[in-house]
């Protein structure tokens, strides 16, 4: 099984600001803008919070509530009205899709989605950033793959419910695919009591990637087993040994500044599977 750390949502380049951590601890992912999408921010909710006023307030009106959004990955039924047969879905294309294909990512493999977040507060009926709160990378969702659909020749009729998806507004383009979620998570033989996709609705320290008091959001602190020793292949795009070091029973990683999909072979890191299970269960 492959484990993919997948960067999604607003950041300093796409959207221009982080996604918010609400005062009650909810993580609210802001999808990047997409003029070809059919979905506006005003139509979307995440973790029970409508996105329209959040995106308008936090970008100071630069991105309005009626701006169209690239809702991808789309992991919870409650985010939008749904057609019968809907399942969580994630799209990828271009160089990032090529990397996933080169790494052999397919059915049974598991995405962990992370993004850039910062705490917010509500003052005078408007959202604003908490002035002394630093941004950080946090895991916010997961999806195990059931099927991979190439969209180069259109959307198969059995998946017509996905026609709203932003990648289905690019039908016929080469190097464009949808990953469809499993109904139930299966990390080992016989499992099946956890959903195949979903969100981590609230901030938690165990799902934070950025090290506490780090100078950069890309300075991560991971469990000790992530360290690529004994000839094990490191997380893709992180082959430079200088990016890795051991630190007090943990693994410190200077993550690459850009890139969307980072792949780990859990056959070489069996500790990854109980780690993922605990994240989802909790």
Coordinates of C-alpha atoms in Angstrom, one line a residue:
X1 CA 0.0 0.0 0.0
X2 CA 1.1 3.5 -0.8
X3 CA 0.5 6.4 1.6
X4 CA 0.3 9.8 -0.1
X5 CA 0.6 13.1 1.8
X6 CA -1.4 15.4 -0.5
X7 CA -1.3 19.2 -0.1
X8 CA -4.7 20.8 -0.7
X9 CA -6.5 24.0 0.0
X10 CA -5.4 27.7 0.4
X11 CA -1.8 28.7 1.0
X12 CA 0.4 31.7 0.2
X13 CA 0.4 30.9 -3.5
X14 CA -3.1 29.5 -4.1
X15 CA -5.6 31.7 -2.5
X16 CA -3.0 33.9 -0.8
X17 CA -3.9 33.1 2.8
X18 CA -4.2 30.0 5.0
X19 CA -7.4 28.1 5.7
X20 CA -8.9 29.0 9.1
X21 CA -9.0 27.2 12.4
X22 CA -12.2 28.5 14.1
X23 CA -12.4 29.5 17.7
X24 CA -14.0 26.1 18.6
X25 CA -11.1 24.3 16.9
X26 CA -12.8 23.3 13.7
X27 CA -10.6 23.1 10.6
X28 CA -12.3 24.7 7.7
X29 CA -10.6 24.0 4.3
X30 CA -10.9 26.7 1.7
X31 CA -10.6 25.2 -1.8
X32 CA -8.5 27.2 -4.3
X33 CA -10.4 29.5 -6.8
X34 CA -11.3 28.0 -10.2
X35 CA -13.0 30.0 -12.9
X36 CA -14.0 26.9 -14.7
X37 CA -15.8 25.3 -11.7
X38 CA -19.6 25.4 -11.5
X39 CA -19.5 25.7 -7.7
X40 CA -19.3 29.0 -5.7
X41 CA -17.8 29.4 -2.2
X42 CA -21.3 30.4 -1.0
X43 CA -22.7 27.0 -2.0
X44 CA -20.1 25.0 0.0
X45 CA -19.9 24.2 3.7
X46 CA -17.0 22.4 5.5
X47 CA -17.2 20.9 9.0
X48 CA -20.6 22.6 9.2
X49 CA -19.4 26.1 8.4
X50 CA -20.5 28.0 5.2
X51 CA -17.5 29.2 3.3
X52 CA -18.8 32.4 1.7
X53 CA -18.3 34.8 4.5
X54 CA -15.1 33.2 5.6
X55 CA -13.4 33.5 2.3
X56 CA -14.6 37.0 1.7
X57 CA -13.6 38.3 5.2
X58 CA -10.2 36.5 5.3
X59 CA -9.1 37.7 1.9
X60 CA -10.5 41.2 2.6
X61 CA -12.9 40.9 -0.4
X62 CA -10.3 39.9 -2.9
X63 CA -12.1 36.6 -3.3
X64 CA -15.9 37.1 -3.0
X65 CA -18.5 34.6 -1.8
X66 CA -19.8 34.2 -5.4
X67 CA -16.3 33.3 -6.7
X68 CA -16.1 29.8 -8.1
X69 CA -14.1 27.2 -6.2
X70 CA -12.2 24.1 -7.0
X71 CA -13.9 21.7 -4.5
X72 CA -11.3 19.0 -4.6
X73 CA -10.9 16.7 -2.8
X74 CA -14.6 16.5 -2.0
X75 CA -14.9 14.2 1.0
X76 CA -18.2 14.8 2.9
X77 CA -21.8 14.4 1.8
X78 CA -22.8 17.5 3.7
X79 CA -20.6 20.0 1.7
X80 CA -23.2 20.2 -1.2
X81 CA -26.5 18.8 -2.3
X82 CA -25.8 15.4 -3.8
X83 CA -27.0 13.1 -6.6
X84 CA -27.8 9.5 -5.9
X85 CA -24.7 7.3 -5.9
X86 CA -22.4 10.1 -4.7
X87 CA -19.1 9.0 -3.2
X88 CA -16.1 11.0 -2.0
X89 CA -13.8 11.9 -4.9
X90 CA -10.5 13.5 -5.7
X91 CA -9.1 14.7 -9.0
X92 CA -5.6 15.2 -10.3
X93 CA -4.0 16.1 -13.6
X94 CA -0.7 17.2 -15.2
X95 CA 2.6 16.7 -13.5
X96 CA 1.1 15.8 -10.2
X97 CA -0.9 13.0 -11.8
X98 CA 2.2 11.8 -13.6
X99 CA 4.0 11.6 -10.3
X100 CA 1.2 9.5 -8.8
X101 CA 1.2 7.2 -11.8
X102 CA 5.0 6.9 -11.7
X103 CA 4.8 5.9 -8.1
X104 CA 2.2 3.2 -8.9
X105 CA -0.6 4.8 -6.9
X106 CA -3.9 3.1 -7.5
X107 CA -6.7 1.1 -5.9
X108 CA -6.1 0.4 -2.2
X109 CA -3.7 3.3 -1.7
X110 CA -4.5 6.0 0.9
X111 CA -4.3 9.8 0.6
X112 CA -3.8 11.9 3.7
X113 CA -4.7 15.5 2.8
X114 CA -2.9 18.4 4.6
X115 CA -3.0 22.1 4.2
X116 CA -1.9 25.4 5.7
X117 CA -4.0 26.7 8.6
X118 CA -4.1 29.6 11.0
X119 CA -6.4 30.5 13.9
X120 CA -9.2 33.1 13.4
X121 CA -11.6 35.1 15.5
X122 CA -14.8 36.9 14.9
X123 CA -14.9 40.6 15.7
X124 CA -17.7 43.0 14.8
X125 CA -19.5 40.3 12.8
X126 CA -16.4 39.7 10.6
X127 CA -13.7 37.0 10.6
X128 CA -10.1 38.0 11.1
X129 CA -6.8 36.3 11.8
X130 CA -5.6 36.0 15.4
X131 CA -2.6 38.4 15.4
X132 CA -0.2 36.2 17.4
X133 CA -1.2 32.9 15.8
X134 CA 1.3 31.4 13.5
X135 CA 0.3 29.3 10.4
X136 CA 1.0 25.6 10.4
X137 CA 0.6 22.5 8.2
X138 CA -2.2 20.2 9.5
X139 CA -3.7 16.9 8.3
X140 CA -7.3 17.5 7.6
X141 CA -8.7 14.5 5.7
X142 CA -8.2 11.0 4.2
X143 CA -9.4 8.9 1.3
X144 CA -8.6 5.3 0.3
X145 CA -8.8 4.7 -3.4
X146 CA -11.4 2.2 -4.8
X147 CA -11.2 3.1 -8.6
X148 CA -9.2 5.4 -10.8
X149 CA -11.0 6.9 -13.8
X150 CA -9.2 8.5 -16.8
X151 CA -11.2 11.4 -18.0
X152 CA -9.4 11.8 -21.4
X153 CA -12.4 10.3 -23.2
X154 CA -15.2 11.6 -20.9
X155 CA -16.9 10.5 -17.7
X156 CA -18.3 6.9 -17.7
X157 CA -22.1 6.9 -17.3
X158 CA -21.9 4.9 -14.1
X159 CA -20.2 7.9 -12.5
X160 CA -22.6 10.6 -13.8
X161 CA -23.1 11.8 -10.2
X162 CA -19.5 13.2 -10.4
X163 CA -20.4 15.6 -13.3
X164 CA -20.3 18.6 -11.0
X165 CA -16.7 17.9 -10.0
X166 CA -14.1 20.5 -11.2
X167 CA -12.1 17.9 -13.1
X168 CA -15.2 17.0 -15.0
X169 CA -15.2 20.6 -16.4
X170 CA -12.0 19.5 -18.1
X171 CA -13.3 16.4 -19.9
X172 CA -11.2 15.4 -22.9
X173 CA -8.0 16.9 -21.6
X174 CA -5.1 14.5 -21.5
X175 CA -3.6 13.6 -18.1
X176 CA -6.8 14.2 -16.1
X177 CA -8.2 11.6 -13.7
X178 CA -10.6 11.0 -10.8
X179 CA -9.9 8.9 -7.8
X180 CA -13.0 7.4 -6.3
X181 CA -13.1 6.5 -2.6
X182 CA -13.6 3.1 -1.0
X183 CA -16.8 2.8 1.0
X184 CA -14.9 1.4 4.0
X185 CA -11.3 1.8 5.1
X186 CA -9.3 -1.4 4.8
X187 CA -5.7 -1.2 6.0
X188 CA -5.3 -4.9 6.8
X189 CA -7.3 -8.0 5.9
X190 CA -10.7 -8.2 7.4
X191 CA -11.1 -4.6 8.5
X192 CA -14.1 -2.5 7.5
X193 CA -15.5 -0.6 10.4
X194 CA -14.2 2.8 9.5
X195 CA -15.2 5.0 6.5
X196 CA -13.1 5.0 3.4
X197 CA -12.9 8.8 3.3
X198 CA -13.7 11.7 5.6
X199 CA -12.4 14.8 7.3
X200 CA -10.7 15.5 10.6
X201 CA -13.1 18.1 11.7
X202 CA -11.1 19.7 14.6
X203 CA -7.5 20.7 15.1
X204 CA -5.4 18.2 17.2
X205 CA -1.7 18.2 18.0
X206 CA -1.3 14.6 16.7
X207 CA -2.4 15.8 13.3
X208 CA -0.1 18.8 13.2
X209 CA 2.9 18.4 10.8
X210 CA 4.7 21.7 11.5
X211 CA 6.9 21.5 14.6
X212 CA 6.0 23.6 17.6
X213 CA 7.7 27.0 17.5
X214 CA 9.2 26.2 14.0
X215 CA 10.7 29.0 12.1
X216 CA 9.0 27.8 8.9
X217 CA 5.8 25.9 8.3
X218 CA 7.7 23.4 6.2
X219 CA 9.8 22.4 9.3
X220 CA 7.9 19.2 10.3
X221 CA 8.0 16.9 13.3
X222 CA 6.9 13.4 12.5
X223 CA 6.8 10.1 14.4
X224 CA 10.3 8.5 14.7
X225 CA 9.5 5.7 12.3
X226 CA 9.4 8.1 9.4
X227 CA 13.2 8.3 9.4
X228 CA 14.5 6.7 6.1
X229 CA 17.2 4.4 7.6
X230 CA 18.3 0.9 6.8
X231 CA 18.0 1.5 3.0
X232 CA 14.4 2.4 3.1
X233 CA 13.1 4.7 0.3
X234 CA 12.2 8.1 1.8
X235 CA 9.0 10.0 1.1
X236 CA 9.0 11.0 -2.6
X237 CA 10.5 14.4 -3.4
X238 CA 12.5 14.2 -0.1
X239 CA 15.5 12.1 -1.2
X240 CA 18.1 14.6 0.0
X241 CA 19.4 13.1 3.3
X242 CA 20.1 16.7 4.6
X243 CA 16.3 17.1 4.8
X244 CA 16.0 14.5 7.5
X245 CA 17.3 14.2 11.1
X246 CA 16.5 12.4 14.3
X247 CA 15.3 14.6 17.2
X248 CA 14.4 13.3 20.6
X249 CA 12.6 10.2 19.4
X250 CA 10.9 12.1 16.6
X251 CA 11.9 12.6 13.0
X252 CA 12.5 16.2 11.8
X253 CA 11.9 16.8 8.1
X254 CA 12.5 20.0 6.1
X255 CA 9.6 19.5 3.7
X256 CA 9.9 20.8 0.1
X257 CA 8.3 24.2 -0.3
X258 CA 6.2 23.2 -3.3
X259 CA 4.7 20.0 -4.7
X260 CA 1.4 18.4 -4.2
X261 CA 1.8 14.6 -3.8
X262 CA 4.4 13.0 -1.6
X263 CA 4.3 9.1 -1.7
X264 CA 5.5 6.6 1.0
X265 CA 5.7 2.8 0.5
X266 CA 4.1 1.3 3.6
X267 CA 5.7 -2.0 2.7
X268 CA 8.9 -0.4 3.8
X269 CA 7.2 1.4 6.7
X270 CA 4.7 -1.0 8.3
X271 CA 4.4 1.4 11.2
X272 CA 2.4 3.7 8.9
X273 CA -0.8 1.5 9.0
X274 CA -1.5 1.6 12.8
X275 CA -0.6 5.3 12.7
X276 CA -3.2 6.0 10.1
X277 CA -5.8 3.8 11.8
X278 CA -5.3 5.7 15.1
X279 CA -5.6 9.1 13.3
X280 CA -9.0 8.0 11.7
X281 CA -10.3 6.3 14.9
X282 CA -9.6 9.4 17.0

